[in-house]
């Protein structure tokens, strides 16, 4: 059994690869169930799921309305600059309420959440959008679910698949893109047998088209007017927030641009018309000191102008088309109105219209400098009404398109070079192995390469040995220097004596001629010669070699 919830979105939001991969692992004999509040009946969308004899079951198919009877639905027509004032006034008058506020973009959600939090309306505020991490979304979901009184600012990420208990109000600050989105938004309240209310904010330019669209989907929506006695203006407070906090100003600018862009990208142009939006007043209502630049609108206007010019040019003659739609930079440069300010010699260089030149050699020089390619079909080009220069320019454009196409189709990371005929070749091309063996002595090449690498290795070995020898010598010198510093200032005294252990001398510096007789020892003969101890005192040698020479001299003496 295969069960797909929110099947209409899964089939049209780019999940085709994932769904196809799942279906490939399933057995061919199965039961497939698709669920959604706005399930499509299109056989084309459902055919790739291999449905056989599908049966459509509509819970409210025979009902008078598509939404639950326990849901109270209203809409208000509010000017764009007054939207936030009306929303804040609603919050202040419904503090004991649990509500969800839907907006069209993530940046709008962030701006409204940050500014309303600074205004401290007296009720907990939360926000949920697609730019948050999954862990943060789950945290906000659980927190809002456990609250009895709170406002959740969110995008359409919360319009499907989330079951919040005891939602009193669903407020749509921005108009939904279609009736299906409206049904899923208001479906967060009045679930099962519970009661709920829904409020939709519409601009004057959106009222007629959206109300008609909702009526076609059997959605009963009643129009109400805001209570002017409860309206509060927060524009001055938002201006102070933007002046004091650059981050709030930045969020306001992004919210402005994202809302304008969301309206511009809507498919239903009968409801959403970006040209009818009061951009300056809307920017002022957000507290911005000026209206941010809307670059994508300027680009769109330029594209419309280009398309209009192209449609006019396509109806003209071929030679007019060449002039009306310049391609190269030079042609665009000379198509400008101020082309007369160019240097005189540059103007003469591109002037090819004067065929009767006074200089007799000019024609020969032109033929000498002209590059002729094989793929030029000048006769075929001139047959459609183009002169020689225009045909050459058109052929150059064709060659340029072929080059761009070859570059686009080339594998990534591979460089291409073009020959004189404009044919693309790989930057590095491998030579055929069999042809190489036939033309070159492979063994000789191998031996030459081996000898070269062996000589290179021997040279590197000599260099490495020299480096190792220098390191060893430097290490020895460093060790000697440390030993010399440790023995600095100390005198070296070496004494060597071969006096008999049986004799005992006094500690005086003068040594007597006859030894002192000890108790229990026989009397020494006076004829025995006495060898005196010789004490040699020297100064500190300068180096370790001097110390070693001195020690050898003392040990090898006649004492």
mmCIF file with all atom_site columns, C-alpha atoms in Angstrom, residues 128 192 351 424 446 518 523:
data_model
loop_
_atom_site.group_PDB
_atom_site.id
_atom_site.type_symbol
_atom_site.label_atom_id
_atom_site.label_alt_id
_atom_site.label_comp_id
_atom_site.label_asym_id
_atom_site.label_entity_id
_atom_site.label_seq_id
_atom_site.pdbx_PDB_ins_code
_atom_site.Cartn_x
_atom_site.Cartn_y
_atom_site.Cartn_z
_atom_site.occupancy
_atom_site.B_iso_or_equiv
_atom_site.pdbx_formal_charge
_atom_site.auth_seq_id
_atom_site.auth_comp_id
_atom_site.auth_asym_id
_atom_site.auth_atom_id
_atom_site.pdbx_PDB_model_num
ATOM 1 C CA . UNK A 1 128 ? 8.196   30.315 11.664  1.00 0.00 ? 128 UNK A CA 1
ATOM 2 C CA . UNK A 1 192 ? -12.914 18.446 13.008  1.00 0.00 ? 192 UNK A CA 1
ATOM 3 C CA . UNK A 1 351 ? 32.990  53.808 -43.088 1.00 0.00 ? 351 UNK A CA 1
ATOM 4 C CA . UNK A 1 424 ? 36.532  23.459 -31.995 1.00 0.00 ? 424 UNK A CA 1
ATOM 5 C CA . UNK A 1 446 ? 62.762  4.564  -22.421 1.00 0.00 ? 446 UNK A CA 1
ATOM 6 C CA . UNK A 1 518 ? 103.670 6.197  62.055  1.00 0.00 ? 518 UNK A CA 1
ATOM 7 C CA . UNK A 1 523 ? 111.270 2.929  60.212  1.00 0.00 ? 523 UNK A CA 1
#
